[in-house]
Short mmCIF file of C-alpha atoms in Angstrom, two decimals:
data_model
loop_
_atom_site.label_atom_id
_atom_site.label_comp_id
_atom_site.label_asym_id
_atom_site.label_seq_id
_atom_site.Cartn_x
_atom_site.Cartn_y
_atom_site.Cartn_z
CA UNK P 101 -31.70 -12.67 1.77
CA UNK P 102 -33.09 -10.13 4.26
CA UNK P 103 -29.61 -8.71 4.76
CA UNK P 104 -29.18 -8.27 1.03
CA UNK P 105 -32.53 -6.52 0.71
CA UNK P 106 -31.61 -4.17 3.53
CA UNK P 107 -28.23 -3.57 1.94
CA UNK P 108 -29.90 -2.81 -1.40
CA UNK P 109 -31.88 0.07 0.07
CA UNK P 110 -28.87 1.22 2.08
CA UNK P 111 -26.88 1.49 -1.12
CA UNK P 112 -29.67 3.62 -2.59
CA UNK P 113 -29.43 5.95 0.38
CA UNK P 114 -25.67 6.22 0.12
CA UNK P 115 -25.89 6.85 -3.62
CA UNK P 116 -28.48 9.56 -3.03
CA UNK P 117 -26.24 11.28 -0.46
CA UNK P 118 -23.25 11.11 -2.80
CA UNK P 119 -25.25 12.55 -5.67
CA UNK P 120 -26.21 15.07 -3.44
CA UNK P 121 -5.83 -27.89 1.09
CA UNK P 122 -6.00 -30.57 3.32
CA UNK P 123 -4.23 -31.82 6.51
CA UNK P 124 -2.17 -34.42 4.65
CA UNK P 125 -1.16 -31.84 2.07
CA UNK P 126 0.47 -29.79 4.79
CA UNK P 127 3.04 -32.50 5.48
CA UNK P 128 3.76 -33.22 1.83
CA UNK P 129 5.33 -31.16 -0.90
CA UNK P 130 3.14 -30.11 -3.80
CA UNK P 131 3.83 -31.68 -7.16
CA UNK P 132 4.29 -28.46 -9.12
CA UNK P 133 7.69 -28.05 -10.76
CA UNK P 134 7.78 -24.40 -9.79
CA UNK P 135 7.90 -25.04 -6.02
CA UNK P 136 10.82 -23.30 -4.30
CA UNK P 137 12.41 -23.75 -0.89
CA UNK P 138 13.75 -20.78 1.03
CA UNK P 139 15.75 -20.81 4.26
CA UNK P 140 15.20 -17.92 6.66
CA UNK P 141 18.07 -17.64 9.12
CA UNK P 142 16.55 -15.61 11.96
CA UNK P 143 17.90 -14.37 15.28
CA UNK P 144 15.67 -17.02 16.93
CA UNK P 145 16.63 -19.93 14.66
CA UNK P 146 16.11 -21.27 11.14
CA UNK P 147 12.79 -21.57 9.33
CA UNK P 148 12.40 -23.34 5.98
CA UNK P 149 9.61 -22.26 3.64
CA UNK P 150 8.06 -24.03 0.67
CA UNK P 151 6.70 -21.56 -1.89
CA UNK P 152 4.08 -22.92 -4.28
CA UNK P 153 4.66 -23.17 -8.00
CA UNK P 154 1.00 -22.57 -8.80
CA UNK P 155 1.12 -19.09 -7.26
CA UNK P 156 3.85 -18.03 -9.71
CA UNK P 157 3.63 -14.26 -9.33
CA UNK P 158 4.06 -14.40 -5.56
CA UNK P 159 6.73 -17.08 -5.62
CA UNK P 160 8.76 -15.29 -8.31
CA UNK P 161 8.50 -12.01 -6.42
CA UNK P 162 9.61 -13.64 -3.15
CA UNK P 163 12.61 -15.26 -4.85
CA UNK P 164 13.51 -11.90 -6.42
CA UNK P 165 13.42 -10.26 -3.00
CA UNK P 166 15.56 -13.01 -1.48
CA UNK P 167 18.17 -12.85 -4.24
CA UNK P 168 18.33 -9.06 -3.93
CA UNK P 169 18.96 -9.31 -0.19
CA UNK P 170 15.79 -7.37 0.59
CA UNK P 171 14.91 -9.59 3.53
CA UNK P 172 18.37 -9.59 5.10
CA UNK P 173 18.12 -7.54 8.29
CA UNK P 174 14.35 -6.89 8.33
CA UNK P 175 12.50 -7.26 11.62
CA UNK P 176 9.45 -9.26 12.54
CA UNK P 177 7.63 -6.00 13.17
CA UNK P 178 4.15 -7.34 13.95
CA UNK P 179 3.67 -10.34 16.23
CA UNK P 180 0.30 -11.38 17.63
CA UNK P 181 -0.10 -14.42 19.85
CA UNK P 182 -2.45 -17.12 18.56
CA UNK P 183 -2.59 -15.38 15.18
CA UNK P 184 0.56 -14.71 13.13
CA UNK P 185 4.02 -13.18 12.78
CA UNK P 186 4.67 -10.57 10.08
CA UNK P 187 7.84 -9.24 8.42
CA UNK P 188 9.15 -7.73 5.20
CA UNK P 189 8.94 -3.99 5.94
CA UNK P 190 12.16 -2.57 4.41
CA UNK P 191 12.07 0.42 6.78
CA UNK P 192 12.47 -1.94 9.74
CA UNK P 193 16.16 -2.46 9.01
CA UNK P 194 18.07 -0.74 11.81
CA UNK P 195 14.86 0.90 13.05
CA UNK P 196 15.20 2.46 16.51
CA UNK P 197 13.44 0.72 19.35
CA UNK P 198 9.81 1.70 19.80
CA UNK P 199 9.37 3.09 16.29
CA UNK P 200 6.03 2.13 14.73
CA UNK P 201 6.61 -0.08 11.69
CA UNK P 202 4.52 -1.72 9.01
CA UNK P 203 3.92 1.05 6.49
CA UNK P 204 7.03 0.34 4.44
CA UNK P 205 6.90 -1.69 1.24
CA UNK P 206 8.78 -2.44 -1.95
CA UNK P 207 6.82 0.12 -3.95
CA UNK P 208 4.95 -2.40 -6.05
CA UNK P 209 1.92 -4.66 -5.65
CA UNK P 210 1.34 -8.24 -6.79
CA UNK P 211 -1.89 -9.34 -8.45
CA UNK P 212 -3.89 -11.60 -6.12
CA UNK P 213 -3.61 -15.37 -6.64
CA UNK P 214 -6.44 -16.83 -4.58
CA UNK P 215 -6.50 -20.63 -4.80
CA UNK P 216 -8.97 -21.20 -1.97
CA UNK P 217 -9.89 -23.84 -0.90
CA UNK P 218 -6.69 -25.52 -2.15
CA UNK P 219 -4.58 -23.13 -0.09
CA UNK P 220 -5.94 -21.70 3.12
CA UNK P 221 -4.83 -20.19 6.43
CA UNK P 222 -3.89 -23.32 8.34
CA UNK P 223 -1.16 -23.21 10.97
CA UNK P 224 2.15 -22.65 9.18
CA UNK P 225 0.66 -21.10 6.04
CA UNK P 226 2.54 -18.21 4.42
CA UNK P 227 0.48 -15.36 2.98
CA UNK P 228 0.99 -11.88 1.60
CA UNK P 229 0.07 -8.80 3.59
CA UNK P 230 -1.85 -6.08 1.75
CA UNK P 231 -3.66 -2.79 2.08
CA UNK P 232 -7.33 -2.79 3.08
CA UNK P 233 -10.27 -3.21 0.73
CA UNK P 234 -11.19 0.47 0.94
CA UNK P 235 -8.03 1.46 -0.96
CA UNK P 236 -7.28 -1.91 -2.53
CA UNK P 237 -10.54 -3.47 -3.76
CA UNK P 238 -8.69 -5.92 -6.01
CA UNK P 239 -6.86 -7.22 -2.93
CA UNK P 240 -3.43 -6.95 -4.49
CA UNK P 241 -0.59 -8.13 -2.30
CA UNK P 242 2.27 -6.21 -0.77
CA UNK P 243 5.43 -6.50 -2.81
CA UNK P 244 7.52 -7.41 0.22
CA UNK P 245 5.54 -7.96 3.43
CA UNK P 246 4.32 -11.43 4.36
CA UNK P 247 3.07 -13.28 7.41
CA UNK P 248 3.23 -16.80 8.80
CA UNK P 249 0.08 -18.11 10.45
CA UNK P 250 0.21 -19.59 13.94
CA UNK P 251 -3.49 -19.21 14.72
CA UNK P 252 -5.60 -21.07 17.22
CA UNK P 253 -7.83 -24.12 17.27
CA UNK P 254 -11.57 -23.90 16.59
CA UNK P 255 -14.42 -26.12 17.72
CA UNK P 256 -16.72 -27.79 15.15
CA UNK P 257 -19.51 -25.40 16.22
CA UNK P 258 -17.26 -22.41 15.66
CA UNK P 259 -16.39 -23.71 12.20
CA UNK P 260 -20.11 -23.97 11.42
CA UNK P 261 -20.56 -20.34 12.45
CA UNK P 262 -17.57 -19.20 10.43
CA UNK P 263 -18.76 -21.07 7.37
CA UNK P 264 -22.17 -19.41 7.61
CA UNK P 265 -20.50 -16.02 8.00
CA UNK P 266 -18.25 -16.71 5.01
CA UNK P 267 -21.23 -17.70 2.88
CA UNK P 268 -23.12 -14.53 3.82
CA UNK P 269 -20.04 -12.39 3.20
CA UNK P 270 -19.64 -13.99 -0.23
CA UNK P 271 -23.26 -13.22 -1.08
CA UNK P 272 -22.87 -9.66 0.12
CA UNK P 273 -19.74 -9.15 -1.99
CA UNK P 274 -21.52 -10.46 -5.09
CA UNK P 275 -24.56 -8.30 -4.38
CA UNK P 276 -22.35 -5.23 -3.84
CA UNK P 277 -20.67 -5.84 -7.18
CA UNK P 278 -24.00 -6.20 -8.99
CA UNK P 279 -25.30 -3.01 -7.39
CA UNK P 280 -22.15 -1.18 -8.46
CA UNK P 281 -22.51 -2.46 -12.01
CA UNK P 282 -26.13 -1.22 -12.05
CA UNK P 283 -25.48 2.08 -10.33
CA UNK P 284 -26.54 4.19 -13.32
CA UNK P 285 -29.85 2.36 -13.55
CA UNK P 286 -30.40 2.69 -9.80
CA UNK P 287 -29.75 6.42 -9.90
CA UNK P 288 -32.01 6.91 -12.91
CA UNK P 289 -34.87 5.05 -11.26
CA UNK P 290 -34.40 7.09 -8.08
CA UNK P 291 -34.43 10.38 -9.96
CA UNK P 292 -37.65 9.32 -11.70
CA UNK P 293 -39.15 8.12 -8.38
CA UNK P 294 -39.89 4.81 -10.09
CA UNK P 295 -40.56 2.58 -7.09
CA UNK P 296 -41.89 -0.27 -9.22
CA UNK P 297 -38.75 -0.15 -11.32
CA UNK P 298 -36.57 -0.19 -8.23
CA UNK P 299 -38.49 -3.15 -6.84
CA UNK P 300 -38.11 -5.05 -10.12
CA UNK P 301 -34.37 -4.32 -10.28
CA UNK P 302 -33.97 -5.36 -6.65
CA UNK P 303 -35.64 -8.70 -7.30
CA UNK P 304 -33.48 -9.20 -10.39
CA UNK P 305 -30.24 -8.55 -8.52
CA UNK P 306 -31.26 -10.75 -5.60
CA UNK P 307 -32.01 -13.59 -8.02
CA UNK P 308 -28.69 -13.12 -9.80
CA UNK P 309 -26.89 -13.12 -6.45
CA UNK P 310 -28.50 -16.41 -5.45
CA UNK P 311 -27.65 -17.99 -8.81
CA UNK P 312 -24.03 -16.84 -8.77
CA UNK P 313 -23.35 -17.87 -5.18
CA UNK P 314 -25.13 -21.22 -5.55
CA UNK P 315 -22.68 -22.23 -8.29
CA UNK P 316 -19.66 -21.21 -6.19
CA UNK P 317 -20.48 -21.79 -2.51
CA UNK P 318 -17.95 -21.08 0.22
CA UNK P 319 -17.46 -24.43 1.95
CA UNK P 320 -14.91 -25.72 4.42
CA UNK P 321 -14.04 -29.22 3.30
CA UNK P 322 -13.76 -32.04 5.86
CA UNK P 323 -9.96 -31.85 5.55
CA UNK P 324 -9.96 -28.13 6.22
CA UNK P 325 -12.25 -28.53 9.20
CA UNK P 326 -9.94 -31.21 10.59
CA UNK P 327 -6.95 -28.89 10.16
CA UNK P 328 -8.62 -25.93 11.87
CA UNK P 329 -10.02 -28.06 14.72
CA UNK P 330 -6.91 -30.16 15.40
CA UNK P 331 -4.03 -27.94 14.27
CA UNK P 332 -5.42 -24.42 14.22
CA UNK P 333 -5.15 -21.45 11.91
CA UNK P 334 -6.94 -18.25 10.92
CA UNK P 335 -9.98 -19.24 8.80
CA UNK P 336 -11.47 -15.73 8.89
CA UNK P 337 -8.73 -14.65 6.44
CA UNK P 338 -9.51 -17.30 3.84
CA UNK P 339 -10.21 -16.04 0.35
CA UNK P 340 -9.10 -12.50 1.25
CA UNK P 341 -5.31 -12.77 1.29
CA UNK P 342 -3.10 -14.76 -1.08
CA UNK P 343 -1.66 -17.90 0.53
CA UNK P 344 1.41 -18.94 -1.43
CA UNK P 345 3.46 -21.26 0.74
CA UNK P 346 3.94 -22.97 4.08
CA UNK P 347 6.56 -23.71 6.71
CA UNK P 348 8.07 -27.16 6.25
CA UNK P 349 10.71 -26.94 8.99
CA UNK P 350 11.24 -24.67 11.98
CA UNK P 351 7.67 -24.13 13.15
CA UNK P 352 9.06 -24.29 16.69
CA UNK P 353 11.04 -21.15 15.85
CA UNK P 354 7.87 -19.47 14.56
CA UNK P 355 6.18 -20.36 17.84
CA UNK P 356 9.03 -18.78 19.84
CA UNK P 357 8.75 -15.58 17.81
CA UNK P 358 4.97 -15.56 18.29
CA UNK P 359 5.35 -15.66 22.07
CA UNK P 360 7.78 -12.74 22.25
CA UNK P 361 6.86 -9.80 24.46
CA UNK P 362 5.45 -6.95 22.36
CA UNK P 363 4.63 -3.27 22.76
CA UNK P 364 1.30 -1.52 22.14
CA UNK P 365 1.91 -1.68 18.37
CA UNK P 366 2.55 -5.46 18.40
CA UNK P 367 6.26 -4.94 17.74
CA UNK P 368 8.54 -7.22 19.79
CA UNK P 369 10.20 -5.32 22.62
CA UNK P 370 13.49 -7.02 21.78
CA UNK P 371 14.22 -7.00 18.04
CA UNK P 372 13.77 -10.29 16.20
CA UNK P 373 15.15 -10.24 12.69
CA UNK P 374 15.78 -12.21 9.54
CA UNK P 375 19.58 -12.27 9.47
CA UNK P 376 19.66 -13.75 5.98
CA UNK P 377 17.43 -15.48 3.46
CA UNK P 378 18.47 -17.77 0.64
CA UNK P 379 16.93 -20.09 -1.93
CA UNK P 380 18.05 -23.64 -1.17
CA UNK P 381 16.39 -25.52 -4.05
#
């Protein structure tokens, strides 16, 4: 808890300044009736997606975009080897070569649907892009942009380190929220120079943080560890972006796209596009 204690006093200073799913699951379809299959016909080949029925807002939005033709002609505008491929920027249609892309969107956001650890960033996972926490603290998803994870493999020791980091990040997020909820009390105690009161409030918030995070620990299950060690993925994104589907056919095409030559902005030098997208079931 030393980090939380240090953060507690840091928040005081800032306030003062301002006042001044598992491996087998990946090869099987889910059992939800709302699951939808979508075929992406790309300039590199076909990719079939399975969108999950238990992330209904994201799946319904994706289907709406497909039926409206919003994905027809968009580029894979951001491609990073051993990480992911990203698309869905409407301004990428017919964009001149070299133009920086990625800021375009549908004009709406989708409420987050985090179902971690059921859905996580294994190789082949589909997730929604979004704006950063500083302007999007609720972590709402982009209305059109999404990415497909390629990722890399991690050793068991690396997974241990990432799990510890995830647990500490979870505690910090809870502690930040509690501090924000008690901001008025913190400021009042500071104005009154009540050090004993501040100490008591600090101990109270630390205790609440421990209780809240103990009942909801961040843990990588054995199945998830097996997936990240043997298949790969991007575990550092878990619980921060909505995962709402996976590739069920055409991962070889995704791999080809991932290996494309890119410019300084991670845009492929030669355009790679979704020619058409359609719901197939």
